[in-house]
Coordinates of C-alpha atoms in Angstrom, one line a residue:
M1 CA -24.7 -33.5 -5.0
K2 CA -27.2 -30.7 -4.1
N3 CA -26.5 -28.3 -1.3
P4 CA -28.0 -29.4 2.0
G5 CA -31.2 -27.6 2.9
K6 CA -31.8 -25.3 5.9
S7 CA -33.6 -28.0 7.7
I8 CA -30.5 -30.2 7.7
I9 CA -28.4 -27.3 8.9
A10 CA -30.8 -26.6 11.8
A11 CA -30.9 -30.3 12.7
C12 CA -27.2 -30.6 12.7
I13 CA -26.6 -27.5 14.8
A14 CA -29.1 -28.7 17.3
L15 CA -27.5 -32.1 17.4
V16 CA -24.0 -30.7 18.1
A17 CA -25.0 -27.9 20.4
G18 CA -26.9 -30.4 22.5
G19 CA -24.0 -32.7 22.8
L20 CA -26.0 -35.6 21.5
G21 CA -23.8 -36.4 18.5
Q22 CA -21.9 -39.6 18.4
Q23 CA -18.3 -38.6 19.0
A24 CA -15.5 -40.5 17.4
D25 CA -11.7 -40.7 17.5
A26 CA -10.7 -37.3 16.1
C27 CA -8.7 -36.8 13.0
T28 CA -8.7 -34.0 10.4
R29 CA -7.8 -33.8 6.7
F30 CA -7.6 -30.9 4.3
V31 CA -6.4 -30.1 0.7
Y32 CA -4.6 -26.9 0.1
R33 CA -4.3 -25.5 -3.4
G34 CA -1.6 -22.8 -3.8
A35 CA 0.0 -20.7 -6.5
G36 CA 1.3 -22.4 -9.6
N37 CA -1.0 -25.3 -9.2
E38 CA 0.6 -26.5 -6.0
V39 CA -1.4 -29.1 -4.1
I40 CA -0.7 -30.1 -0.5
T41 CA -2.8 -32.5 1.7
G42 CA -2.5 -32.4 5.5
R43 CA -3.9 -34.7 8.1
S44 CA -3.8 -35.3 11.9
M45 CA -4.0 -38.7 13.5
D46 CA -5.9 -38.5 16.8
Y47 CA -6.5 -41.7 18.7
K48 CA -7.0 -42.8 22.3
V49 CA -4.1 -45.2 22.2
D50 CA -0.8 -45.5 20.4
T51 CA -1.3 -47.4 17.1
G52 CA 2.4 -48.3 16.7
T53 CA 2.8 -46.2 13.6
H54 CA 5.9 -46.6 11.4
L55 CA 6.7 -45.4 7.8
W56 CA 7.1 -47.8 4.9
M57 CA 8.3 -47.7 1.3
F58 CA 6.5 -50.1 -1.0
P59 CA 7.7 -50.7 -4.6
R60 CA 5.6 -51.4 -7.7
G61 CA 4.8 -55.0 -8.6
M62 CA 3.8 -56.3 -5.1
Q63 CA 1.3 -59.1 -5.1
R64 CA -1.5 -58.2 -2.8
T65 CA -4.5 -59.9 -1.3
G66 CA -7.6 -58.4 0.4
E67 CA -7.1 -60.8 3.4
A68 CA -10.8 -61.7 3.4
G69 CA -10.7 -65.4 3.2
A70 CA -11.1 -67.7 0.2
N71 CA -12.8 -65.1 -2.0
S72 CA -10.3 -62.2 -1.4
L73 CA -9.6 -59.4 -3.8
R74 CA -6.2 -59.8 -5.5
W75 CA -4.0 -57.3 -7.3
T76 CA -0.5 -56.3 -8.3
S77 CA 0.6 -52.8 -7.2
R78 CA 0.9 -50.5 -10.2
Y79 CA 2.4 -47.6 -8.2
G80 CA 5.0 -47.4 -5.4
S81 CA 4.1 -45.6 -2.3
V82 CA 5.2 -44.2 1.1
I83 CA 2.7 -45.0 3.9
A84 CA 2.1 -44.7 7.6
S85 CA 1.0 -47.9 9.2
A86 CA -1.1 -48.8 12.2
Y87 CA 0.3 -51.7 14.3
D88 CA 2.2 -52.7 11.1
I89 CA -1.0 -54.5 10.0
A90 CA -2.8 -51.7 8.2
T91 CA -2.2 -48.6 6.0
T92 CA -3.8 -45.4 7.4
D93 CA -2.2 -42.7 5.4
G94 CA 0.2 -42.2 2.5
M95 CA 1.1 -40.9 -1.0
N96 CA 2.1 -42.8 -4.1
E97 CA 4.6 -41.9 -6.8
A98 CA 1.9 -40.4 -9.0
G99 CA 0.9 -37.9 -6.2
L100 CA -2.3 -39.6 -5.1
V101 CA -2.8 -39.3 -1.4
A102 CA -5.2 -41.4 0.7
N103 CA -6.2 -40.7 4.3
L104 CA -8.2 -43.1 6.5
L105 CA -10.2 -41.5 9.3
W106 CA -12.7 -42.7 11.9
L107 CA -16.5 -42.4 11.2
A108 CA -18.7 -44.0 13.9
E109 CA -21.7 -43.9 11.6
S110 CA -20.1 -46.2 9.1
E111 CA -22.1 -49.4 8.2
Y112 CA -20.6 -51.8 5.7
P113 CA -22.5 -54.1 3.3
D114 CA -23.3 -57.7 4.1
R115 CA -21.0 -60.1 2.4
D116 CA -23.5 -61.9 0.2
S117 CA -22.9 -60.4 -3.2
G118 CA -20.3 -62.9 -4.4
K119 CA -17.8 -60.0 -5.0
P120 CA -14.3 -60.5 -3.7
G121 CA -13.6 -59.2 -0.2
L122 CA -11.2 -56.5 0.8
S123 CA -10.2 -56.1 4.5
I124 CA -10.6 -52.5 5.7
S125 CA -6.9 -52.7 6.8
A126 CA -5.9 -52.8 3.1
W127 CA -8.4 -50.3 1.8
T128 CA -6.0 -47.3 1.8
Q129 CA -3.2 -49.4 0.3
Y130 CA -5.5 -50.7 -2.5
M131 CA -6.1 -47.1 -3.6
L132 CA -2.5 -46.1 -3.5
D133 CA -1.4 -49.3 -5.4
N134 CA -3.9 -48.9 -8.2
F135 CA -4.7 -45.3 -9.1
A136 CA -2.9 -42.2 -10.2
S137 CA -5.8 -39.8 -9.9
V138 CA -9.0 -39.3 -8.0
D139 CA -11.1 -39.4 -11.1
E140 CA -9.6 -42.8 -12.1
A141 CA -10.3 -44.2 -8.6
V142 CA -13.9 -42.9 -8.5
K143 CA -14.7 -44.4 -11.9
A144 CA -13.3 -47.8 -10.8
L145 CA -15.3 -47.7 -7.5
A146 CA -18.5 -46.9 -9.3
D147 CA -19.0 -50.6 -10.1
E148 CA -18.1 -51.5 -6.5
P149 CA -15.5 -54.2 -7.5
F150 CA -15.2 -55.5 -4.0
T151 CA -17.0 -55.9 -0.7
L152 CA -15.3 -54.0 2.2
I153 CA -15.0 -56.2 5.3
T154 CA -14.3 -54.7 8.7
D155 CA -13.1 -56.2 12.0
S156 CA -12.0 -55.0 15.5
P157 CA -8.7 -53.1 15.9
P158 CA -6.1 -54.9 18.1
G159 CA -7.1 -54.7 21.7
E160 CA -10.5 -53.3 21.1
Q161 CA -14.0 -54.8 21.1
R162 CA -15.6 -52.3 18.7
L163 CA -15.5 -52.7 15.0
A164 CA -13.3 -50.4 12.9
T165 CA -15.7 -47.8 11.4
L166 CA -13.8 -45.7 8.9
H167 CA -14.1 -43.4 5.9
L168 CA -11.5 -42.6 3.3
S169 CA -10.4 -39.4 1.5
L170 CA -8.5 -39.2 -1.7
S171 CA -6.7 -36.2 -3.3
D172 CA -4.4 -36.0 -6.3
A173 CA -1.7 -33.7 -7.7
S174 CA -4.4 -31.8 -9.7
G175 CA -6.2 -30.8 -6.6
D176 CA -9.2 -33.1 -7.2
S177 CA -10.7 -34.7 -4.1
A178 CA -13.1 -37.5 -3.0
I179 CA -14.7 -38.6 0.2
I180 CA -15.8 -42.3 0.4
E181 CA -18.2 -43.5 3.1
Y182 CA -20.4 -46.4 3.7
I183 CA -23.7 -45.3 5.1
K184 CA -26.4 -47.8 5.9
G185 CA -24.5 -50.4 4.0
K186 CA -24.2 -48.3 0.8
Q187 CA -21.1 -46.8 -0.7
V188 CA -21.4 -43.0 -0.9
I189 CA -18.8 -41.0 -2.8
H190 CA -18.5 -37.2 -2.7
H191 CA -16.3 -36.2 -5.7
G192 CA -15.1 -32.7 -6.5
R193 CA -12.4 -30.1 -5.9
D194 CA -14.7 -28.3 -3.4
Y195 CA -14.5 -31.2 -0.9
Q196 CA -11.3 -30.0 0.7
V197 CA -11.9 -31.0 4.3
M198 CA -12.9 -34.1 6.2
T199 CA -13.1 -34.9 9.9
N200 CA -15.3 -37.4 11.7
S201 CA -18.9 -37.5 12.9
P202 CA -21.5 -36.6 11.7
I203 CA -21.5 -38.0 8.1
F204 CA -19.9 -35.9 5.5
E205 CA -23.2 -34.5 4.1
E206 CA -24.1 -33.2 7.5
Q207 CA -20.7 -31.8 8.0
L208 CA -21.1 -29.7 4.9
A209 CA -24.4 -28.4 6.2
L210 CA -22.8 -27.3 9.5
N211 CA -19.9 -25.7 7.7
E212 CA -22.4 -23.5 5.7
Y213 CA -23.6 -22.1 9.0
W214 CA -20.1 -21.0 10.0
R215 CA -19.3 -19.8 6.5
A216 CA -22.2 -17.4 6.7
I217 CA -20.9 -16.0 10.0
G218 CA -17.4 -15.5 8.6
G219 CA -14.1 -16.9 10.0
T220 CA -12.8 -13.4 10.8
V221 CA -15.8 -12.8 13.0
M222 CA -15.9 -16.0 14.9
L223 CA -14.9 -19.6 14.6
P224 CA -15.8 -22.6 16.9
G225 CA -12.9 -23.5 19.0
T226 CA -13.6 -26.9 20.6
N227 CA -12.1 -30.3 19.6
R228 CA -15.4 -31.6 18.3
A229 CA -15.2 -32.9 14.7
A230 CA -17.7 -30.3 13.4
D231 CA -15.7 -27.4 15.0
R232 CA -12.4 -28.7 13.6
F233 CA -14.1 -29.0 10.2
A234 CA -15.2 -25.3 10.3
R235 CA -11.7 -24.1 11.3
A236 CA -9.9 -26.2 8.7
S237 CA -12.3 -25.1 6.0
F238 CA -11.7 -21.4 6.8
Y239 CA -8.0 -21.5 7.3
V240 CA -7.1 -23.7 4.3
N241 CA -8.5 -21.0 2.1
A242 CA -7.4 -18.0 4.2
I243 CA -3.7 -18.8 4.2
P244 CA -1.6 -17.0 1.4
K245 CA -1.3 -18.7 -1.9
S246 CA 2.4 -18.5 -1.9
A247 CA 4.6 -19.3 -4.9
D248 CA 7.3 -20.4 -2.4
P249 CA 6.8 -24.1 -1.7
V250 CA 8.6 -23.8 1.7
E251 CA 6.1 -21.1 2.8
S252 CA 3.2 -23.3 1.5
V253 CA 4.3 -26.3 3.5
A254 CA 4.7 -24.1 6.6
S255 CA 1.2 -22.7 6.1
A256 CA -0.2 -26.2 5.7
F257 CA 1.5 -27.3 9.0
G258 CA 0.0 -24.2 10.6
V259 CA -3.5 -25.3 9.6
I260 CA -3.2 -28.9 10.7
R261 CA -1.7 -27.8 14.0
N262 CA -4.6 -25.4 14.5
V263 CA -7.1 -28.3 14.3
S264 CA -5.0 -30.7 16.4
V265 CA -5.8 -31.8 19.9
P266 CA -3.0 -31.0 22.4
Y267 CA -1.3 -34.1 23.7
G268 CA -2.8 -35.3 26.9
I269 CA -6.1 -33.5 26.5
T270 CA -9.2 -35.7 27.3
T271 CA -12.8 -34.8 27.4
P272 CA -14.4 -36.6 30.3
D273 CA -17.9 -36.8 29.0
Q274 CA -16.7 -37.6 25.5
P275 CA -14.0 -40.3 26.1
N276 CA -13.5 -41.1 22.4
I277 CA -12.2 -37.6 21.6
A278 CA -8.4 -38.1 21.6
S279 CA -5.1 -36.4 21.5
T280 CA -3.3 -35.8 18.3
R281 CA -0.4 -38.4 18.0
W282 CA 1.1 -37.4 14.7
R283 CA 0.6 -35.2 11.6
S284 CA 1.5 -35.6 7.9
V285 CA 1.7 -33.1 5.2
A286 CA 2.0 -34.4 1.6
D287 CA 3.4 -32.0 -1.0
Q288 CA 1.9 -33.6 -4.1
T289 CA 3.6 -31.2 -6.5
R290 CA 7.1 -32.0 -5.2
R291 CA 6.3 -35.5 -4.1
L292 CA 7.5 -34.9 -0.5
Y293 CA 5.9 -36.6 2.4
F294 CA 6.4 -34.7 5.7
F295 CA 5.8 -36.2 9.1
E296 CA 5.6 -34.8 12.6
S297 CA 5.1 -36.7 15.8
A298 CA 3.5 -35.0 18.8
L299 CA 6.3 -36.5 21.0
A300 CA 9.3 -35.6 18.9
P301 CA 10.7 -32.1 18.4
N302 CA 11.4 -32.2 14.6
V303 CA 9.6 -32.4 11.3
F304 CA 11.2 -34.8 8.8
W305 CA 10.3 -35.8 5.3
V306 CA 10.6 -38.5 2.6
D307 CA 11.4 -37.6 -1.0
L308 CA 9.5 -40.0 -3.3
K309 CA 11.4 -38.8 -6.3
K310 CA 14.6 -40.3 -4.9
I311 CA 13.1 -43.8 -4.2
D312 CA 13.6 -46.8 -6.4
F313 CA 10.1 -48.0 -6.9
S314 CA 10.8 -50.4 -9.7
P315 CA 9.6 -54.0 -9.3
E316 CA 13.0 -55.4 -10.3
T317 CA 15.3 -53.5 -7.9
G318 CA 13.0 -51.7 -5.6
R319 CA 12.8 -53.0 -2.0
T320 CA 10.3 -52.8 0.8
R321 CA 11.8 -50.5 3.5
R322 CA 10.7 -49.4 6.9
L323 CA 11.5 -46.4 9.1
D324 CA 11.1 -47.3 12.8
L325 CA 9.5 -44.4 14.6
G326 CA 9.9 -46.0 18.0
Q327 CA 7.2 -46.5 20.7
Y328 CA 4.7 -43.6 20.6
Q329 CA 6.7 -42.2 17.6
R330 CA 9.3 -40.8 20.0
T331 CA 12.4 -41.6 17.9
I332 CA 13.8 -38.3 16.6
H333 CA 14.3 -37.9 12.9
S334 CA 15.2 -34.6 11.1
G335 CA 15.4 -33.5 7.5
E336 CA 15.2 -35.9 4.6
A337 CA 14.9 -39.4 6.1
N338 CA 15.2 -41.6 2.9
A339 CA 18.5 -43.1 3.9
Q340 CA 17.3 -44.1 7.4
F341 CA 14.7 -46.6 6.0
E342 CA 15.9 -50.2 6.4
E343 CA 15.0 -53.1 4.1
T344 CA 12.3 -55.1 5.8
A345 CA 9.9 -57.9 4.8
P346 CA 6.5 -56.4 4.1
F347 CA 3.9 -56.7 6.8
R348 CA 0.7 -58.7 6.4
F349 CA -2.6 -56.8 6.5
L350 CA -5.0 -57.8 9.3
G351 CA -7.3 -60.4 7.9
V352 CA -10.9 -61.3 8.7

C-alpha cells in the first residue's frame, strides 16, 4: 500500500481536531518486537458495558460452525488456543499454540458485504476463533483470506440495538502483522511488519496518515494525550518503538504492560459529548515467543497468566476449560492460572 498523501493527512487532522469524527468504543492493540526475535502483542478492551469476559482453553479437533444458518462455514480446529470471550458467545481476543494472536476491536465505519455470493456464512462472533483455529502465521491467514472463502455476517450485541462493527488484527511469533477491515462492503487487508498498532475510528489508512503527522513532530517533543482513537494510536506507535529492546523477557513484558496502560482509559472516565468512548475494562499481553498469555482486569489488583506450553491441546485427551473471572472480571487471580481452569462444555457462538 502506498503512503497516504498530504491531502489525506490534512483532511484527517481537520476531522479529528474539529470533533466531527465518528467515535467508537475504544480499544488499542500493538505489536512489540524485542531483542532476540521476541514478539509480544498487547491490547486493551474498552467498552461502555461489561461484556462478561472469561478465559477459555480450546483443544484441537473441535468441530465448528459459522452459526450463519443453513449455508454456514464449517471447519475442524487445527490449533488449540486460549481466548477471552464476550458474554460467552464470542471470541474477542486470544493466542493459539503456534503463537498466532488475534484481536477484535470496534470500527464504526465497518460495512460488511451483502449475503448474495453463495459463499458460506461466518458469524462475526466466531471470526476471531476461525483465525486462531486454522492458521499458524499471518502470511498463511492472509493468503487464505485473499479468495474470501466466506461471507462475514454481523448482528447486534446482546442488549444493544446497533450492529457489531468490528475489525480484526493478526500477529504471529515472527513479528508479522495484518489488519483486516470491511470498508464499503469490501475486504481490505493491510499486511506487513510495519503495521504494529491498531485502534478504532477512522479507518486504518487514515490512522496511518494521522500518525505520520505526529511522527514528524517527534514523540519526545509532544504527543497527543486524549482518549480519542487517533491520539491513542500516536502514543502507542511512539512508545512501542521507544521502550528498550531488552533481552530479559520479564522486562519486555513489563514494558509492554507500560505501553498498554499508557493508552488505556482510566476506569470510570466518560466523555459527555462522545458517549461511546469508554473505560478500559481489561488488558491482555501475549508473549508469542514464550507462549504466555497475560491478563489484567481494571478491577482486580493482580496480573496473572496462562502458559500455553503446559496445556494438553490434543484432540484425544485435551478438554475445553474455562476460567471464571467473575462479574466485571473482579475475581482475583495471581501468577500462573492454568490449574484454576475448570472443564466446561464449550459455548455456542452467537448466530444470525
